[in-house]
Short mmCIF file of C-alpha atoms in Angstrom, two decimals:
data_model
loop_
_atom_site.label_atom_id
_atom_site.label_comp_id
_atom_site.label_asym_id
_atom_site.label_seq_id
_atom_site.Cartn_x
_atom_site.Cartn_y
_atom_site.Cartn_z
CA MET A 1 -0.14 -0.52 0.19
CA VAL A 2 0.90 3.62 0.06
CA SER A 3 3.40 4.60 2.53
CA THR A 4 2.84 7.33 5.05
CA SER A 5 3.46 10.96 3.72
CA PRO A 6 6.75 11.74 5.91
CA ARG A 7 5.11 15.39 5.37
CA SER A 8 1.96 14.41 7.80
CA ALA A 9 1.61 14.65 10.94
CA SER A 10 -0.68 11.63 11.84
CA ARG A 11 0.17 8.89 14.19
CA PHE A 12 -1.05 6.51 11.46
CA SER A 13 -0.36 4.86 8.51
CA VAL A 14 -2.04 4.36 5.81
CA ASP A 15 -1.61 0.72 5.43
CA GLU A 16 -3.21 0.84 9.21
CA ALA A 17 -6.81 1.72 6.32
CA PRO A 18 -7.25 -1.66 4.78
CA ASN A 19 -8.60 -3.26 8.51
CA PHE A 20 -10.09 -0.07 10.39
CA PHE A 21 -12.01 0.65 7.26
CA LYS A 22 -13.78 -2.74 7.33
CA SER A 23 -14.15 -2.48 11.11
CA ILE A 24 -16.04 -0.14 10.16
CA GLU A 25 -17.71 -0.85 7.74
CA GLY A 26 -21.60 -0.67 8.47
CA ARG A 27 -21.81 2.31 10.88
CA SER A 28 -21.42 5.41 10.81
CA TYR A 29 -19.55 8.31 11.98
CA GLU A 30 -22.22 8.49 15.09
CA GLU A 31 -22.03 4.51 16.30
CA LEU A 32 -18.03 5.21 16.10
CA THR A 33 -16.44 5.28 19.68
CA PRO A 34 -14.41 9.00 19.95
CA LYS A 35 -11.36 6.92 19.80
CA GLU A 36 -12.70 5.54 16.69
CA GLN A 37 -13.55 8.54 14.78
CA GLN A 38 -9.83 10.24 16.07
CA LYS A 39 -8.06 7.40 13.97
CA LEU A 40 -10.58 7.88 11.03
CA ILE A 41 -10.06 11.49 10.93
CA GLU A 42 -6.04 10.52 11.31
CA ILE A 43 -6.15 8.11 8.77
CA SER A 44 -8.37 9.68 6.21
CA LYS A 45 -5.16 12.89 6.22
CA THR A 46 -2.28 10.46 5.65
CA ALA A 47 -4.29 8.47 2.64
CA LYS A 48 -5.44 12.33 1.33
CA VAL A 49 -2.43 13.48 1.59
CA ALA A 50 -0.16 10.12 -0.32
CA TYR A 51 -3.32 10.23 -3.14
CA ASP A 52 -2.65 13.52 -3.60
CA GLU A 53 1.23 12.98 -4.39
CA ILE A 54 0.19 10.15 -7.38
CA SER A 55 -2.20 12.96 -8.51
CA THR A 56 0.19 15.52 -8.42
CA ILE A 57 2.72 12.61 -10.44
CA VAL A 58 0.67 11.91 -13.14
CA ASN A 59 -0.81 15.58 -13.59
CA GLU A 60 2.77 16.54 -13.90
CA GLY A 61 3.75 14.28 -17.39
CA THR A 62 -0.31 14.50 -19.24
CA GLU A 63 -1.54 16.83 -20.85
CA PRO A 64 -5.14 17.14 -21.44
CA GLN A 65 -5.87 16.13 -25.10
CA ILE A 66 -8.96 18.46 -26.07
CA SER A 67 -9.40 19.89 -29.50
CA SER A 68 -9.81 22.74 -30.84
CA LEU A 69 -13.30 22.38 -31.73
CA SER A 70 -13.43 21.55 -27.90
CA SER A 71 -11.83 24.13 -26.07
CA SER A 72 -14.37 25.72 -25.29
CA LEU A 73 -16.26 23.14 -24.29
CA ALA A 74 -13.49 22.87 -21.47
CA SER A 75 -14.85 25.00 -19.05
CA ALA A 76 -18.18 23.78 -19.24
CA GLN A 77 -17.26 20.26 -18.49
CA TYR A 78 -18.47 18.13 -15.57
CA LEU A 79 -16.42 18.67 -12.28
CA GLU A 80 -16.91 17.03 -9.34
CA ASP A 81 -16.64 18.83 -5.74
CA GLU A 82 -13.93 19.71 -3.54
CA MET A 83 -15.49 17.25 -1.13
CA SER A 84 -15.96 14.52 -3.16
CA LYS A 85 -12.64 13.91 -4.70
CA ALA A 86 -11.37 14.14 -1.05
CA ILE A 87 -13.74 11.60 0.19
CA GLU A 88 -13.36 9.26 -2.86
CA ALA A 89 -9.23 10.33 -2.57
CA VAL A 90 -8.92 8.59 1.33
CA VAL A 91 -11.47 5.61 0.43
CA TYR A 92 -8.61 4.49 -3.16
CA ALA A 93 -5.89 4.87 -0.29
CA GLY A 94 -6.94 2.93 2.14
CA LEU A 95 -8.62 -0.48 -0.10
CA PRO A 96 -6.24 -2.98 0.12
CA ASN A 97 -6.75 -4.98 -3.36
CA LEU A 98 -5.94 -1.26 -4.90
CA SER A 99 -2.10 -0.52 -5.38
CA VAL A 100 -0.07 2.73 -6.00
CA ALA A 101 0.56 1.71 -9.61
CA GLU A 102 -3.33 1.02 -10.23
CA ILE A 103 -4.35 4.06 -8.30
CA ALA A 104 -2.16 5.62 -10.33
CA ILE A 105 -3.20 4.44 -13.80
CA SER A 106 -7.11 4.85 -12.65
CA PHE A 107 -6.24 8.53 -12.36
CA LEU A 108 -4.84 8.49 -15.77
CA ASN A 109 -7.36 6.42 -17.36
CA SER A 110 -9.73 8.80 -15.74
CA ASN A 111 -8.23 12.62 -17.75
CA ASP A 112 -8.76 10.16 -20.83
CA ALA A 113 -12.21 9.56 -20.51
CA ARG A 114 -12.44 12.82 -19.38
CA ASP A 115 -10.99 14.52 -22.63
CA ILE A 116 -13.22 11.74 -24.74
CA GLY A 117 -16.51 13.33 -23.21
CA ILE A 118 -15.24 16.57 -23.78
CA ASN A 119 -14.56 15.92 -27.22
CA TYR A 120 -17.59 14.12 -28.12
CA ALA A 121 -19.66 16.92 -26.27
CA ALA A 122 -18.21 19.34 -28.89
CA LEU A 123 -18.39 17.01 -32.31
CA GLN A 124 -22.10 15.98 -31.33
CA GLY A 125 -22.83 20.17 -30.83
CA TYR A 126 -23.88 19.53 -26.57
CA SER A 127 -23.20 22.66 -24.51
CA VAL A 128 -21.87 20.64 -21.78
CA THR A 129 -20.73 17.19 -20.83
CA TRP A 130 -23.34 16.09 -18.57
CA ASP A 131 -26.11 13.55 -18.19
CA ASN A 132 -25.99 13.40 -22.17
CA PRO A 133 -24.03 10.30 -24.24
CA ALA A 134 -20.80 12.28 -23.39
CA ASP A 135 -21.29 11.78 -20.04
CA ALA A 136 -22.35 8.11 -20.95
CA TYR A 137 -18.73 7.84 -22.82
CA ARG A 138 -17.03 9.69 -20.17
CA HIS A 139 -17.94 7.05 -17.67
CA PHE A 140 -18.31 3.72 -20.06
CA SER A 141 -14.46 4.45 -21.12
CA TRP A 142 -12.98 5.34 -17.65
CA ASN A 143 -14.11 1.65 -16.38
CA TRP A 144 -13.75 0.14 -20.14
CA PHE A 145 -9.61 1.25 -19.60
CA ASN A 146 -9.42 0.31 -15.93
CA SER A 147 -10.77 -3.14 -17.18
CA GLU A 148 -8.16 -3.15 -19.38
CA ASP A 149 -5.61 -1.51 -18.02
CA ILE A 150 -5.38 -2.95 -14.67
CA ASN A 151 -8.92 -6.18 -13.68
CA VAL A 152 -12.47 -6.11 -14.46
CA ASN A 153 -13.06 -6.28 -10.35
CA ASP A 154 -10.38 -3.13 -9.51
CA ALA A 155 -12.77 -1.70 -12.22
CA ARG A 156 -15.69 -2.10 -10.27
CA SER A 157 -14.69 -0.92 -6.94
CA PHE A 158 -12.98 2.61 -8.80
CA GLY A 159 -16.48 2.77 -10.23
CA ASP A 160 -18.55 2.10 -7.47
CA TYR A 161 -16.86 3.89 -4.65
CA HIS A 162 -16.88 7.09 -7.26
CA GLU A 163 -20.99 7.46 -6.97
CA LEU A 164 -20.50 6.02 -3.15
CA ALA A 165 -18.35 9.21 -2.40
CA LEU A 166 -20.57 11.28 -4.40
CA VAL A 167 -23.12 10.64 -2.30
CA ALA A 168 -21.42 11.00 0.65
CA ALA A 169 -19.97 14.52 -0.26
CA ASN A 170 -24.00 15.73 -0.14
CA TYR A 171 -24.61 14.31 2.96
CA VAL A 172 -21.45 16.18 4.74
CA ASN A 173 -21.87 19.42 2.74
CA PRO A 174 -24.42 21.27 4.54
CA MET A 175 -23.14 20.08 8.18
CA GLY A 176 -22.30 23.11 9.73
CA GLY A 177 -20.17 23.00 13.18
CA LYS A 178 -16.95 20.51 11.59
CA THR A 179 -14.09 21.24 10.17
CA TYR A 180 -12.69 19.74 6.97
CA ASP A 181 -10.90 16.80 8.95
CA GLU A 182 -14.12 16.49 10.29
CA LYS A 183 -16.32 15.61 6.72
CA VAL A 184 -14.40 13.98 5.33
CA ALA A 185 -13.60 11.41 8.28
CA ILE A 186 -17.48 11.19 8.38
CA GLY A 187 -17.59 11.64 4.69
CA VAL A 188 -15.51 8.06 4.94
CA ALA A 189 -17.86 6.15 7.09
CA LYS A 190 -21.01 7.31 5.09
CA VAL A 191 -19.76 5.73 1.65
CA PHE A 192 -18.82 1.95 3.45
CA SER A 193 -22.31 2.66 5.91
CA THR A 194 -23.95 3.10 2.60
CA ARG A 195 -22.30 -0.13 0.42
CA SER A 196 -23.51 -2.14 2.93
CA SER A 197 -27.18 -0.66 2.96
CA THR A 198 -27.37 -0.50 -0.70
CA GLN A 199 -26.14 -3.66 -1.53
CA GLY A 200 -28.54 -5.11 0.62
CA SER A 201 -32.02 -3.58 -0.87
CA LEU A 202 -33.50 -2.37 -3.56
CA SER A 203 -35.67 0.38 -1.89
CA THR A 204 -32.24 1.63 -0.27
CA PHE A 205 -30.53 1.60 -2.99
CA ASN A 206 -33.20 3.62 -4.96
CA SER A 207 -33.86 6.11 -2.32
CA VAL A 208 -29.84 6.75 -2.56
CA PHE A 209 -29.07 7.17 -5.68
CA ASP A 210 -30.67 9.78 -8.26
CA ASN A 211 -31.43 9.23 -11.89
CA ALA A 212 -27.88 10.88 -12.17
CA SER A 213 -25.94 8.19 -10.24
CA ILE A 214 -27.99 5.48 -12.01
CA MET A 215 -27.14 6.74 -15.35
CA ASP A 216 -23.24 6.42 -14.11
CA ILE A 217 -23.71 3.00 -12.25
CA THR A 218 -25.47 1.86 -15.58
CA ASN A 219 -22.79 3.03 -18.04
CA ASN A 220 -20.01 1.98 -15.47
CA SER A 221 -20.81 -1.79 -15.24
CA GLN A 222 -21.46 -2.64 -19.24
CA GLY A 223 -17.92 -0.29 -19.92
CA ARG A 224 -16.34 -3.38 -17.75
CA LYS A 225 -18.73 -5.31 -19.65
CA TYR A 226 -17.16 -4.81 -23.25
CA SER A 227 -13.70 -5.41 -21.54
CA LEU A 228 -14.85 -8.45 -20.16
CA ASN A 229 -16.81 -10.20 -22.66
CA TYR A 230 -15.97 -8.30 -26.38
CA SER A 231 -12.64 -8.05 -28.76
CA PHE A 232 -12.87 -4.70 -29.02
CA SER A 233 -9.22 -2.84 -29.85
CA ASN A 234 -9.97 0.62 -28.71
CA VAL A 235 -12.47 2.30 -26.60
CA ALA A 236 -14.78 3.80 -29.30
CA ASP A 237 -15.51 0.50 -31.11
CA ALA A 238 -16.42 -0.61 -27.77
CA PHE A 239 -18.95 2.58 -27.26
CA TYR A 240 -20.40 2.96 -30.75
CA ALA A 241 -21.47 -1.33 -30.27
CA ALA A 242 -22.84 -0.32 -26.89
CA TYR A 243 -24.52 2.80 -27.62
CA PHE A 244 -25.89 2.95 -31.40
CA THR A 245 -25.85 -0.87 -32.44
CA ASN A 246 -27.24 -2.85 -28.77
CA ASP A 247 -28.27 0.17 -26.66
CA VAL A 248 -27.77 -0.67 -23.51
CA LEU A 249 -26.25 2.12 -22.73
CA ILE A 250 -28.03 5.35 -20.96
CA GLY A 251 -27.73 8.92 -22.41
CA TYR A 252 -29.95 10.69 -20.63
CA LEU A 253 -31.86 11.25 -17.38
CA SER A 254 -35.52 10.48 -18.91
CA GLU A 255 -34.31 7.32 -19.96
CA ILE A 256 -34.64 6.45 -16.68
CA THR A 257 -37.39 4.34 -15.41
CA SER A 258 -37.66 1.26 -12.49
CA SER A 259 -37.05 -1.28 -15.25
CA VAL A 260 -33.61 0.26 -15.48
CA ARG A 261 -33.45 1.29 -12.11
CA SER A 262 -33.75 -2.72 -11.46
CA THR A 263 -30.76 -3.63 -13.84
CA ALA A 264 -28.79 -1.24 -12.10
CA TYR A 265 -29.28 -2.63 -8.54
CA SER A 266 -28.76 -6.02 -9.96
CA TYR A 267 -24.58 -4.52 -10.84
CA TRP A 268 -24.71 -2.66 -8.00
CA GLN A 269 -25.23 -6.22 -5.79
#
């Protein structure tokens, strides 16, 4: 796992995170003991530093692949909430199945998928890059790349925890009287408790995930499926087969029905 950064003042190593996360899964932050709450805050701070170092290294070595046609859309791309990114970073750095190299690869793949979405939106004349087929292409691409470059199981970890981090951020952002570090820690606990509750109940799944998340969960799953079950040599061919030929992707929120939600839940379990 990621080594503890020398710049961190935490008493805890990221190496402690997997067992600790497992020990608190299913419990909310409020249900943890004061000692567990403090340990979660400290591990979260250390993990965030470690993840930021990985992302800095990746970003320093890459440039966005945006066409001239797409340049005006770059500022209109979907931008994740900072709290969501922080929660996601801590979870990734603490999962036992994800190595430093895999986290770096997934980060690079997310950048490539972002650029694909922006370029496709420009090509199709969209004014934004979310809740439309460009969004579907972005999510499909990220999961297809991760499945090809890492493996399908870890690609699912990246995809699922990304969606859970969004839910957790929406939960903690309105909280008053909490420090940034406390909010990140509360969000991490929320991720693991939400994962357990949503996998065990369709009604809970439906109450937690809005239509945008259902769209993402569906398209993430299909990206992994088209890597695992087909032999496409590039993501463009895979996407066009999934979206236009086989019609298995969700391009607009208006396509979300109870049947689509039930299918998404089967992917989620």
